[in-house]
Amino acid sequence: GDSVTQMEGPVTLSEEAFLTINCTYTATGYPSLFWYVQYPGEGLQLLLKATKADDKGSNKGFEATYRKETTSFHLEKGSVQVSDSAVYFCALSDEARGSTLGRLYFGRGTQLTVWP
Amino acid sequence: SQTIHQWPATLVQPVGSPLSLECTVEGTSNPNLYWYRQAAGRGLQLLFYSVGIGQISSEVPQNLSASRPQDRQFILSSKKLLLSDSGFYLCAWTRGSSYEQYFGPGTRLTVT
């Protein structure tokens, strides 16, 4: 079935360091891909998305490119800030015939801590 | 604009007690609604989803149930809580055929 695999955390970086969080997926169709962010004690917020191959989603300095050939959607940011400390979730849409509209499959999440 | 509310924000309940968590969405109609549980240090587990009033689908057999008495109201319940029911419960909604889910602030449940 459809699934998402994220790199294991936690990830600890110094401020202004480069960030990569790996995400690969398995899907039978052509899913849309998402990154969500969860700040401590809060719900999830949509960070960025890509709906088809080679699309690049971007928001708040974060980027991810939908790579169909490698089934990947890695999250990157050139210079992280302390305020980026959070848990990041990769997700894909369930596009299978007969599936529930709007269903998402989430990865297990990657904890990012940025030190000043 | 649309907003999603969950209450209570935190809850401490003894084992064997009942549970009722509520989620409401404002500013939209006929949303798809979802209940997730997030255990400590783990990812999101989809518990229930609903595409309309009275329509509930369960993802995993468990000690919980869900109901949708009104278009924009989604309730998570249990008759007798277990220790393993502790976690962070998140409600989410989507518009129609969109896959972008919007999450509520969550309810932290501790079963003692």
Tab-separated table of C-alpha atoms in Angstrom:
chain	number	residue	atom	x	y	z
A	1	GLY	CA	0.000	0.000	0.000
A	2	ASP	CA	0.886	3.659	-0.094
A	3	SER	CA	3.401	4.775	2.509
A	4	VAL	CA	5.923	7.432	3.447
A	5	THR	CA	9.359	6.933	4.982
A	6	GLN	CA	11.163	9.800	6.693
A	7	MET	CA	14.675	9.968	8.013
A	8	GLU	CA	14.961	9.154	11.671
A	9	GLY	CA	15.520	12.035	14.010
A	10	PRO	CA	16.248	13.904	16.029
A	11	VAL	CA	18.144	16.380	13.884
A	12	THR	CA	20.183	18.979	15.763
A	13	LEU	CA	21.694	21.946	13.945
A	14	SER	CA	23.279	25.267	14.720
A	15	GLU	CA	21.561	28.423	13.563
A	16	GLU	CA	22.257	29.251	9.884
A	17	ALA	CA	23.145	25.648	9.051
A	18	PHE	CA	21.762	23.878	5.980
A	19	LEU	CA	18.868	21.509	6.567
A	20	THR	CA	17.840	18.394	4.697
A	21	ILE	CA	15.145	16.023	5.903
A	22	ASN	CA	14.766	13.023	3.636
A	23	CYS	CA	11.387	11.668	2.601
A	24	THR	CA	10.667	8.826	0.198
A	25	TYR	CA	7.331	7.388	-0.733
A	26	THR	CA	5.633	4.344	-2.156
A	27	ALA	CA	2.470	4.878	-4.157
A	28	THR	CA	0.551	3.109	-6.879
A	29	GLY	CA	-0.816	6.260	-8.477
A	30	TYR	CA	0.302	9.861	-8.825
A	31	PRO	CA	-0.076	11.320	-5.368
A	32	SER	CA	0.281	14.867	-4.192
A	33	LEU	CA	3.031	15.358	-1.618
A	34	PHE	CA	3.079	17.553	1.456
A	35	TRP	CA	5.271	18.737	4.291
A	36	TYR	CA	3.589	19.651	7.552
A	37	VAL	CA	5.187	21.271	10.593
A	38	GLN	CA	4.178	20.851	14.215
A	39	TYR	CA	5.409	23.335	16.801
A	40	PRO	CA	5.486	22.207	20.443
A	41	GLY	CA	2.031	21.635	21.887
A	42	GLU	CA	0.224	22.598	18.687
A	43	GLY	CA	-1.546	20.976	15.775
A	44	LEU	CA	-0.001	20.469	12.358
A	45	GLN	CA	0.344	23.272	9.843
A	46	LEU	CA	0.762	22.820	6.130
A	47	LEU	CA	4.254	24.012	5.191
A	48	LEU	CA	4.358	23.290	1.461
A	49	LYS	CA	3.029	20.970	-1.184
A	50	ALA	CA	3.616	19.664	-4.713
A	51	THR	CA	0.950	18.092	-6.850
A	52	LYS	CA	2.885	16.591	-9.766
A	53	ALA	CA	6.337	15.405	-10.752
A	54	ASP	CA	9.083	18.079	-10.891
A	55	ASP	CA	6.930	20.583	-9.014
A	56	LYS	CA	8.770	22.522	-6.324
A	57	GLY	CA	6.884	23.563	-3.226
A	58	SER	CA	8.269	26.433	-1.188
A	59	ASN	CA	7.338	28.465	1.860
A	60	LYS	CA	9.208	30.380	4.592
A	61	GLY	CA	12.566	29.516	3.035
A	62	PHE	CA	11.811	25.792	2.913
A	63	GLU	CA	11.752	23.928	-0.397
A	64	ALA	CA	10.967	20.426	-1.610
A	65	THR	CA	10.920	19.025	-5.143
A	66	TYR	CA	8.658	16.180	-6.230
A	67	ARG	CA	11.067	13.620	-7.758
A	68	LYS	CA	9.141	10.804	-9.383
A	69	GLU	CA	12.247	9.000	-10.630
A	70	THR	CA	13.581	8.638	-7.081
A	71	THR	CA	10.153	8.699	-5.372
A	72	SER	CA	11.416	11.411	-3.062
A	73	PHE	CA	10.316	14.739	-1.621
A	74	HIS	CA	13.219	15.922	0.522
A	75	LEU	CA	12.761	19.060	2.612
A	76	GLU	CA	15.576	21.645	2.482
A	77	LYS	CA	16.341	25.040	3.935
A	78	GLY	CA	19.508	26.973	3.320
A	79	SER	CA	19.795	28.666	6.713
A	80	VAL	CA	17.764	27.462	9.667
A	81	GLN	CA	16.695	29.598	12.584
A	82	VAL	CA	15.952	28.756	16.201
A	83	SER	CA	12.277	29.364	15.432
A	84	ASP	CA	12.353	26.445	12.946
A	85	SER	CA	12.642	23.994	15.824
A	86	ALA	CA	9.648	21.695	15.420
A	87	VAL	CA	8.564	18.269	14.191
A	88	TYR	CA	8.290	17.923	10.421
A	89	PHE	CA	5.974	15.415	8.733
A	90	CYS	CA	6.056	14.259	5.146
A	91	ALA	CA	2.710	13.094	3.721
A	92	LEU	CA	1.199	11.824	0.501
A	93	SER	CA	-2.366	11.800	-0.732
A	94	ASP	CA	-4.317	8.636	-1.216
A	95	GLU	CA	-5.257	8.753	-4.880
A	96	ALA	CA	-6.352	5.150	-5.253
A	97	ARG	CA	-9.724	4.522	-6.842
A	98	GLY	CA	-12.427	4.312	-4.228
A	99	SER	CA	-10.286	5.854	-1.522
A	100	THR	CA	-11.565	8.399	0.901
A	101	LEU	CA	-11.400	11.900	-0.455
A	102	GLY	CA	-8.661	13.887	1.197
A	103	ARG	CA	-6.984	10.942	2.944
A	104	LEU	CA	-3.280	11.501	3.688
A	105	TYR	CA	-0.564	9.046	4.696
A	106	PHE	CA	1.965	10.565	7.092
A	107	GLY	CA	5.542	9.698	7.870
A	108	ARG	CA	6.578	9.253	11.494
A	109	GLY	CA	7.906	12.791	11.785
A	110	THR	CA	11.407	14.210	12.265
A	111	GLN	CA	12.245	16.332	15.275
A	112	LEU	CA	14.421	19.332	14.413
A	113	THR	CA	16.208	21.325	17.105
A	114	VAL	CA	18.142	24.442	16.162
A	115	TRP	CA	20.613	25.922	18.652
A	116	PRO	CA	21.624	29.590	18.641
B	1	SER	CA	-12.167	32.264	6.761
B	2	GLN	CA	-12.309	28.765	8.147
B	3	THR	CA	-11.327	27.792	11.657
B	4	ILE	CA	-11.272	24.522	13.525
B	5	HIS	CA	-11.739	24.193	17.253
B	6	GLN	CA	-11.056	21.361	19.638
B	7	TRP	CA	-11.875	21.023	23.281
B	8	PRO	CA	-10.863	20.455	25.862
B	9	ALA	CA	-7.221	21.395	25.324
B	10	THR	CA	-6.019	19.034	28.038
B	11	LEU	CA	-7.695	16.251	29.945
B	12	VAL	CA	-6.635	13.892	32.713
B	13	GLN	CA	-8.936	10.938	33.198
B	14	PRO	CA	-8.748	7.746	35.275
B	15	VAL	CA	-8.739	4.331	33.670
B	16	GLY	CA	-12.273	3.088	33.078
B	17	SER	CA	-13.842	6.537	32.829
B	18	PRO	CA	-15.740	7.743	29.739
B	19	LEU	CA	-14.374	10.185	27.183
B	20	SER	CA	-15.845	12.797	24.892
B	21	LEU	CA	-13.694	15.067	22.728
B	22	GLU	CA	-15.270	17.585	20.444
B	23	CYS	CA	-14.183	19.143	17.186
B	24	THR	CA	-16.038	21.832	15.269
B	25	VAL	CA	-15.267	23.592	12.010
B	26	GLU	CA	-16.456	27.068	11.131
B	27	GLY	CA	-16.661	28.852	7.817
B	28	THR	CA	-17.225	25.885	5.521
B	29	SER	CA	-19.872	23.294	4.775
B	30	ASN	CA	-19.795	19.544	4.213
B	31	PRO	CA	-16.129	19.113	5.124
B	32	ASN	CA	-14.398	15.757	5.345
B	33	LEU	CA	-13.398	15.290	8.971
B	34	TYR	CA	-10.647	13.217	10.545
B	35	TRP	CA	-9.522	12.109	14.002
B	36	TYR	CA	-5.841	11.283	14.528
B	37	ARG	CA	-3.927	10.141	17.570
B	38	GLN	CA	-0.300	10.989	18.149
B	39	ALA	CA	1.386	8.924	20.838
B	40	ALA	CA	4.498	10.298	22.512
B	41	GLY	CA	7.458	10.193	20.133
B	42	ARG	CA	5.441	8.599	17.362
B	43	GLY	CA	3.730	9.643	14.174
B	44	LEU	CA	0.098	10.213	13.382
B	45	GLN	CA	-2.380	7.386	13.440
B	46	LEU	CA	-5.657	7.932	11.599
B	47	LEU	CA	-8.503	6.750	13.822
B	48	PHE	CA	-11.714	7.793	12.070
B	49	TYR	CA	-12.869	9.790	9.090
B	50	SER	CA	-16.219	11.094	7.952
B	51	VAL	CA	-17.432	12.362	4.589
B	52	GLY	CA	-20.881	13.415	5.827
B	53	ILE	CA	-23.353	13.515	8.690
B	54	GLY	CA	-23.719	10.110	10.270
B	55	GLN	CA	-21.050	8.599	8.005
B	56	ILE	CA	-18.126	7.275	10.016
B	57	SER	CA	-15.321	4.999	8.903
B	58	SER	CA	-12.899	3.428	11.319
B	59	GLU	CA	-9.295	2.758	10.435
B	60	VAL	CA	-8.283	0.567	13.337
B	61	PRO	CA	-10.260	-1.541	15.812
B	62	GLN	CA	-9.934	0.003	19.237
B	63	ASN	CA	-11.548	1.263	22.360
B	64	LEU	CA	-12.807	4.444	20.725
B	65	SER	CA	-15.785	5.499	18.616
B	66	ALA	CA	-16.698	8.590	16.640
B	67	SER	CA	-19.894	10.358	15.700
B	68	ARG	CA	-20.878	13.229	13.459
B	69	PRO	CA	-24.202	14.569	14.678
B	70	GLN	CA	-23.973	17.786	12.679
B	71	ASP	CA	-22.262	18.796	9.449
B	72	ARG	CA	-19.373	20.577	11.140
B	73	GLN	CA	-19.162	18.653	14.401
B	74	PHE	CA	-17.075	15.550	15.003
B	75	ILE	CA	-16.973	13.775	18.346
B	76	LEU	CA	-14.552	11.160	19.632
B	77	SER	CA	-15.799	8.985	22.472
B	78	SER	CA	-14.987	6.064	24.682
B	79	LYS	CA	-17.072	4.224	27.247
B	80	LYS	CA	-14.071	3.061	29.285
B	81	LEU	CA	-10.624	4.545	28.853
B	82	LEU	CA	-7.462	2.437	28.853
B	83	LEU	CA	-3.958	3.570	29.749
B	84	SER	CA	-3.018	3.069	26.113
B	85	ASP	CA	-5.545	5.717	25.068
B	86	SER	CA	-3.205	8.438	26.347
B	87	GLY	CA	-1.912	10.706	23.617
B	88	PHE	CA	-2.417	13.857	21.628
B	89	TYR	CA	-5.668	13.812	19.651
B	90	LEU	CA	-5.919	15.896	16.539
B	91	CYS	CA	-8.942	16.732	14.444
B	92	ALA	CA	-8.561	17.799	10.832
B	93	TRP	CA	-10.737	18.767	7.897
B	94	THR	CA	-10.528	19.050	4.133
B	95	ARG	CA	-12.640	20.689	1.476
B	96	GLY	CA	-14.293	18.279	-0.933
B	97	SER	CA	-11.711	16.793	-3.278
B	98	SER	CA	-8.786	18.761	-1.866
B	99	TYR	CA	-6.043	16.825	-0.099
B	100	GLU	CA	-4.846	19.738	2.029
B	101	GLN	CA	-5.788	18.935	5.575
B	102	TYR	CA	-6.188	21.650	8.179
B	103	PHE	CA	-5.611	20.671	11.758
B	104	GLY	CA	-7.057	21.799	15.040
B	105	PRO	CA	-4.910	22.687	18.067
B	106	GLY	CA	-5.287	19.208	19.569
B	107	THR	CA	-6.332	17.697	22.887
B	108	ARG	CA	-3.745	16.172	25.180
B	109	LEU	CA	-5.293	13.211	26.996
B	110	THR	CA	-3.583	11.549	29.929
B	111	VAL	CA	-5.163	8.408	31.304
B	112	THR	CA	-4.009	7.634	34.845
